[in-house]
Each structure stands twice: as C-alpha cells, then as structure tokens.
Coordinates of C-alpha atoms in Angstrom, one line a residue:
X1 CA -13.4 8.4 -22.4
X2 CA -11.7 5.3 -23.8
X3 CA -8.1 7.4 -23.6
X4 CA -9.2 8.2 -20.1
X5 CA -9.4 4.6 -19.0
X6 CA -6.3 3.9 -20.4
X7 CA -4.4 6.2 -18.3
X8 CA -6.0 4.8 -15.5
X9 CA -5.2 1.7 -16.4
X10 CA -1.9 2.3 -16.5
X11 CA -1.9 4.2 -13.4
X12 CA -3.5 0.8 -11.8
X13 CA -1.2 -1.5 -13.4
X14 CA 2.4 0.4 -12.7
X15 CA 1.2 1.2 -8.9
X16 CA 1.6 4.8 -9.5
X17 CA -1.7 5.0 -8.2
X18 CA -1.0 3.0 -4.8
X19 CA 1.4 5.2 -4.3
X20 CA -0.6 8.5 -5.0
X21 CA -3.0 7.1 -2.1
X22 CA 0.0 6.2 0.4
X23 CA 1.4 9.5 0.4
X24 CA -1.8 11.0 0.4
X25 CA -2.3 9.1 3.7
X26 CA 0.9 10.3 5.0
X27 CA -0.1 14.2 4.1
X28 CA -3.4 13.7 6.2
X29 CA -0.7 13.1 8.8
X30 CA 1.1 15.9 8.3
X31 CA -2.1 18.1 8.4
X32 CA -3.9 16.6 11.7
X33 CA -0.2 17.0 13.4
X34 CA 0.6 20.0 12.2
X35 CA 3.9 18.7 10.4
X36 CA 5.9 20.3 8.0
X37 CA 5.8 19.5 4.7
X38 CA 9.3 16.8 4.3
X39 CA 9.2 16.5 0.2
X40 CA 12.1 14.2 0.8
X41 CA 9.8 11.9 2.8
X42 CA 7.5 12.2 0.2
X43 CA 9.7 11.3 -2.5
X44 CA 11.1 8.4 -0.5
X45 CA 7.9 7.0 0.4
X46 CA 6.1 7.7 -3.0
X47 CA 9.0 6.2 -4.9
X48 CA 9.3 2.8 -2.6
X49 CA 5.9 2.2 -3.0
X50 CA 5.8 2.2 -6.8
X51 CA 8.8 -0.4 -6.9
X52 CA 7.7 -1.9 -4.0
X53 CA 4.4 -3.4 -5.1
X54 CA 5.8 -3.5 -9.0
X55 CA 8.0 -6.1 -7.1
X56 CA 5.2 -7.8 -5.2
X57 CA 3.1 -7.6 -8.3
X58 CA 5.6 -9.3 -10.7
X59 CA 8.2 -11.4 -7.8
X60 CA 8.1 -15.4 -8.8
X61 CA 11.3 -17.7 -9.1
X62 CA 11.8 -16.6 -12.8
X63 CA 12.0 -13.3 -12.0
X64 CA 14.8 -14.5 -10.0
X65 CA 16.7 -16.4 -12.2
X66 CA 15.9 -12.9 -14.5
X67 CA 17.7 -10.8 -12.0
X68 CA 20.5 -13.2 -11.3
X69 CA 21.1 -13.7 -15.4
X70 CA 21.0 -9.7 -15.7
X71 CA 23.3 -9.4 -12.9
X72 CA 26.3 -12.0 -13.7
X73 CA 26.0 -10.7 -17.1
X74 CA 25.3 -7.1 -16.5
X75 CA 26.8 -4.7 -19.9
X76 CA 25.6 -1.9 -21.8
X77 CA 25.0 -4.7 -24.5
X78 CA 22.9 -6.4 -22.5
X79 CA 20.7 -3.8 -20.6
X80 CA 19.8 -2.4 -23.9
X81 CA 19.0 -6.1 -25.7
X82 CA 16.7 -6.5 -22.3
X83 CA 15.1 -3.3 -22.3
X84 CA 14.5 -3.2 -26.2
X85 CA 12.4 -6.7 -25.7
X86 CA 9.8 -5.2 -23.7
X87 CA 6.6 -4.0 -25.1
X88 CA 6.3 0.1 -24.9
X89 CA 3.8 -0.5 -21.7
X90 CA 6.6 -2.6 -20.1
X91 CA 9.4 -0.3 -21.1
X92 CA 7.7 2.6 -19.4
X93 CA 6.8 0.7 -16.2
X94 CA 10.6 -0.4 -16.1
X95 CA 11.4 2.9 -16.8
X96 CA 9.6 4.2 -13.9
X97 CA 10.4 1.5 -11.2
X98 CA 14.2 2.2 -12.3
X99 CA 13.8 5.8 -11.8
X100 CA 11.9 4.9 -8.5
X101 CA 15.2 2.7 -7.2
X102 CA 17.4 5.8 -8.3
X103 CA 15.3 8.8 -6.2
X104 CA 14.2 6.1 -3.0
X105 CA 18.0 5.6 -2.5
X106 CA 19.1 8.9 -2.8
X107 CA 16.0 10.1 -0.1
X108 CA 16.9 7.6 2.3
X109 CA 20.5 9.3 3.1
X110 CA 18.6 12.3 3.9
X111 CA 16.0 10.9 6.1
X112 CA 16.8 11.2 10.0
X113 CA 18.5 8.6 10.9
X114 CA 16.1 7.2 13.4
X115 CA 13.7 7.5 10.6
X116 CA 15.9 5.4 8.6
X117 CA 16.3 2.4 11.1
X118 CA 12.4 2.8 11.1
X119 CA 12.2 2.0 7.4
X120 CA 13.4 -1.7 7.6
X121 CA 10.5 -2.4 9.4
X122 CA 8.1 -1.9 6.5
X123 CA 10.6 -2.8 4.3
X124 CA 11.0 -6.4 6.2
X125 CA 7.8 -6.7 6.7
X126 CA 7.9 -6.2 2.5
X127 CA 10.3 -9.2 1.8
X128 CA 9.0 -11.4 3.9
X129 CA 5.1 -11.0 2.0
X130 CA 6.8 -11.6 -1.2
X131 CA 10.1 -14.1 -1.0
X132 CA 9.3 -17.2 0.7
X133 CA 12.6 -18.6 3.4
X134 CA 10.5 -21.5 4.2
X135 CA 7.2 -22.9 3.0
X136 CA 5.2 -19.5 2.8
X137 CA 5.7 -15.8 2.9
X138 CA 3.3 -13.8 4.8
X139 CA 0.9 -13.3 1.9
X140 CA 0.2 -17.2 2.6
X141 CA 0.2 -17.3 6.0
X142 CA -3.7 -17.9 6.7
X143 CA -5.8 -15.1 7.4
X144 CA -2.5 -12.7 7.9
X145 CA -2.4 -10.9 4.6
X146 CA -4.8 -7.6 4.9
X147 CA -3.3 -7.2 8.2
X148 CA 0.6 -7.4 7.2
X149 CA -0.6 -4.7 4.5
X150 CA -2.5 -2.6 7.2
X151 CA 0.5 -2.4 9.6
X152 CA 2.6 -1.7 7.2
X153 CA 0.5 1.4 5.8
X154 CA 0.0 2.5 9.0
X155 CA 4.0 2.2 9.8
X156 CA 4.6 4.3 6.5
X157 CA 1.6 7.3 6.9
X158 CA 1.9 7.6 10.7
X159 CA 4.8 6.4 12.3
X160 CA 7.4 7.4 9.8
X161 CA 6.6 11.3 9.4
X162 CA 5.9 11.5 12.9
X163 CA 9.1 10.3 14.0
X164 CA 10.7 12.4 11.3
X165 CA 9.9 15.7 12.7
X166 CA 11.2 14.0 15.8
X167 CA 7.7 14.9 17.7
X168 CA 7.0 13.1 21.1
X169 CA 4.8 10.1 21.2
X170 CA 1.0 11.4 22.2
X171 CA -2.2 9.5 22.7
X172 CA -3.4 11.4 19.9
X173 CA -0.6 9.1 17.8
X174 CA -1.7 6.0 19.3
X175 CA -5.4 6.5 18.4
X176 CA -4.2 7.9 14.9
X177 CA -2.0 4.6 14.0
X178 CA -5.1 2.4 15.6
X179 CA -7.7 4.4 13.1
X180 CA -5.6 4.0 10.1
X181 CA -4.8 0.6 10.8
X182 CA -8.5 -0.3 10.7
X183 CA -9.2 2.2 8.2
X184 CA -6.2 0.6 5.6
X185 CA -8.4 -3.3 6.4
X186 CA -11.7 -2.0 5.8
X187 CA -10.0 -0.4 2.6
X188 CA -8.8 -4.1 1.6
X189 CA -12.3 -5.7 2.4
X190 CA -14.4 -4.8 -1.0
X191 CA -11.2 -6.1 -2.5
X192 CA -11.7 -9.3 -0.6
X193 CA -14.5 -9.8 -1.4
X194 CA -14.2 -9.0 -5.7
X195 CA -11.6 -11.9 -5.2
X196 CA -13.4 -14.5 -3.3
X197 CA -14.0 -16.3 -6.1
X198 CA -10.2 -16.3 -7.4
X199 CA -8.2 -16.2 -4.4
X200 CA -7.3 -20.4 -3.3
X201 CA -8.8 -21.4 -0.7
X202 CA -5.9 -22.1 1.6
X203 CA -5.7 -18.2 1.9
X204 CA -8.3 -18.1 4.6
X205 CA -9.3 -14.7 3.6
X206 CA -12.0 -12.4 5.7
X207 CA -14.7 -13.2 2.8
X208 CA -13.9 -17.2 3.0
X209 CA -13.7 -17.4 6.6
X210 CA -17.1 -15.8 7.0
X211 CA -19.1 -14.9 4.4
X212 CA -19.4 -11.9 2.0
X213 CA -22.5 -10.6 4.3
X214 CA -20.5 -10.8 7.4
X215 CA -17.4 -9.4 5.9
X216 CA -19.5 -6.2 5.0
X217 CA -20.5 -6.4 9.0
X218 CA -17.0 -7.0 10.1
X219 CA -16.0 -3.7 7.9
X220 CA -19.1 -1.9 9.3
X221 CA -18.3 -2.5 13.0
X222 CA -14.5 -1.2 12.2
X223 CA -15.9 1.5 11.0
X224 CA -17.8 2.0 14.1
X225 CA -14.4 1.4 16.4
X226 CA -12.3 4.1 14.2
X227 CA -15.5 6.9 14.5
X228 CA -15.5 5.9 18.3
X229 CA -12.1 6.8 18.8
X230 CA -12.3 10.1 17.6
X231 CA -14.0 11.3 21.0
X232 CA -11.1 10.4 22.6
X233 CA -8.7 12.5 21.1
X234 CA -7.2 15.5 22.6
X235 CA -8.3 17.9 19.2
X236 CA -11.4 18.5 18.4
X237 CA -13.4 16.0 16.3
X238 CA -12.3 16.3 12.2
X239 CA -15.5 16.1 10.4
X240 CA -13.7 15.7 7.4
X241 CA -13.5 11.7 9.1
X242 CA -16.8 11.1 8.9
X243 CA -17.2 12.2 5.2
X244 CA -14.2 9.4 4.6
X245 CA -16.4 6.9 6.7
X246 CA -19.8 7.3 4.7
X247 CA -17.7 7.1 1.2
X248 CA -15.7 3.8 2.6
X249 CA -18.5 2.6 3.6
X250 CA -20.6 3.0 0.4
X251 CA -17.5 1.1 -1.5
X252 CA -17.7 -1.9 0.9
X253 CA -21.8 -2.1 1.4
X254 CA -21.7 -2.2 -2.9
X255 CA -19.0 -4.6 -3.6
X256 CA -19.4 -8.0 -4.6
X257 CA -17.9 -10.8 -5.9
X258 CA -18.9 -10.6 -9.8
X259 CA -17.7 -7.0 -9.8
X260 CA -15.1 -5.9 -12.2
X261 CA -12.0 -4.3 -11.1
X262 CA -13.8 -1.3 -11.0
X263 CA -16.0 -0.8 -7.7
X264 CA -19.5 0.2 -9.6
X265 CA -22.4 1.3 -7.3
X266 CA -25.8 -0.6 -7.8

C-alpha cells in the first residue's frame, strides 16, 4: 500500500496524472462524435499538458533567471552538472517534461493546420495564467482562475479533436463545449474549497466570495444546467452522464476545507 501511494504521488506531483484525465476527456469526445482515433492528437495533447502544468507548477522569476543561465551557457558540461544536482524524483520529472517538449513538437507538425492555429489559443491562454506582462497573470485576476482553466479544457477535449477530423460545427458541439465547461468548474470546486484556507485572499475564489455551503450549491445547480442540456441534444441521452454527475457530485457534497489532498468520503 505504502509503494502504491507513492506512485500516486508521483503521478500527482509530475502532472502525469492531469494529463491522463485531459485526454481521457478528449476520448469521451471522440466516442460521443464518432471520431477516429488521432494518436497524434493524443500524444500532442497528453504531452503539453504534462510540461504544461510542470511549468505552471514550478514558473517564478528564479526559474527565469534558471532558464536564461542554462541558455547563455548551454554545453554538454553544463546540462550534465545541472541534471546530476537534482534529486532522483527531480531527475525523472525533468526527464519526463524533456521528453514531453521533444514528442509535443514533433505532433504539432502533423496536426491539421487549422488545428494548429487553434492550439495558440490554449496555449495563450497558458502564458498569460503563469507569466505576468503587467501587475497580474490571469491566475490573479479576481475570481477568473477556475474559469481560464475550464475554457481552456474545454478548448483542448472538444474544440481541438473536433476540428481535427475537420467535422462541421453542430448544436450537438455547442451543448458538448457548454457541458464540459461547467463540468471542468464543478471539477475545480472541491479543490476550492480544500484551499480556502491557503489560497490569499485577494484571489476572490468561488469558496471566499460565498461560502463553502454555497459553493457546494453553486456546483449542485451546474450540475443541474449540464443534466438539462442533455434533452436538447440531437442523440439520444448517454446515461453514462448521469453516472459522472452522481460521482462529481459525491466528491464536491464531501469536500471540505481540513481535507487532505486526498478527497476522503465522510
């Protein structure tokens, strides 16, 4: 058991995890739409996300000044005195991101091109939450934060391998993008709310602006919205999405803000 929770651990901690639930997400896609399997699309998406958020998760002004010193002095020499100071946990995570860079680069030249030109909008939307070109970056803008992460999920699982198989916009797309918008927020909420006690105040998150109980309902109510909008869908109703909605909704009825970072049910 103990091995076991390392592995997850380590599966938290280098992303690979967020980026097994992303393309999971964009394979739900592919089923309700009846799309092709693209395991370049897969690859591309799978490995941006893991050095995405490793970039999110470690990006602060010393990293810059890392990435500058690595850069203007870039050898052999040096790569290998860098990598050797790192801790085995580290070395493996750099490992991975690196190999990450490597495979996203080389399955963005095959994507469609329109699919391509569709990329920098998550990937914008991706600098602009971590770097800061004035005061704040979106993660600071007040109250913004779940929803910059919700659009951009939705942009990555819907949009993107929609657009890839080059299929024509439906109002079965519209409502899917709408339902996994919400869903990707309600997602965030028992997260929230774990970190209402940590996150600063100037954040405005959902949980600080009002309340843990009326987060819960806020979550609830989207809930309601995305099961709603499955009777207005040209195919049938996917029972499978209401299986999702009573587990979801289990994880954001238990959390709470003394919780550890593992959701428990009480």
């Amino acid at each position: 058991m103990k091995q076991l929770k390392i592995i997850i651990d380590f599966f938290i901690e280098s992303n690979i995890w967020v980026a097994i639930s992303v393309v999971a997400l964009l394979r739900i896609s592919n089923i309700y739409f009846d799309i092709y399997e693209n395991t370049i699309l897969q690859l591309f998406v799978f490995s941006s996300v893991v050095f995405g958020y490793n970039f999110m998760k470690h990006f602060n002004s010393q990293y810059l000044l890392d990435i500058k010193s690595m850069l203007s002095d870039f050898s052999l020499k040096f790569f290998f005195n860098f990598f050797k100071g790192l801790n085995p946990k580290k070395k493996l995570i750099f490992t991975i991101n690196l190999i990450s860079v490597v495979i996203s680069f080389i399955c963005f030249f095959k994507l469609k091109l329109f699919t391509q030109l569709l990329v920098f909008i998550p990937l914008l939307l991706s600098i602009f939450y971590t770097i800061s070109f004035g005061n704040k970056t979106l993660r600071n803008v007040e109250g913004l934060k779940i929803y910059v992460v919700a659009i951009t999920w939705s942009i990555v699982t819907v949009l993107l391998p929609f657009k890839n198989s080059s299929l024509e916009f439906s109002i079965d797309f519209f409502l899917v993008f709408v339902q996994r918008f919400l869903f990707v927020v309600v997602l965030i909420l028992p997260f929230e709310i774990r970190d209402f006690l940590q996150d600063p105040e100037q954040l405005r998150t959902v949980p600080q602006k009002i309340g843990i109980q009326k987060t819960k309902i806020y979550g609830f109510f989207l809930l309601l919205v995305f099961f709603g909008m499955e009777f207005f869908k040209i195919n049938k109703l996917d029972l499978n999405s209401i299986i999702i909605l009573i587990v979801t909704l289990l994880f954001l009825l238990c959390a709470n803000e003394k919780q550890s970072k593992y959701i428990e049910f009480n």
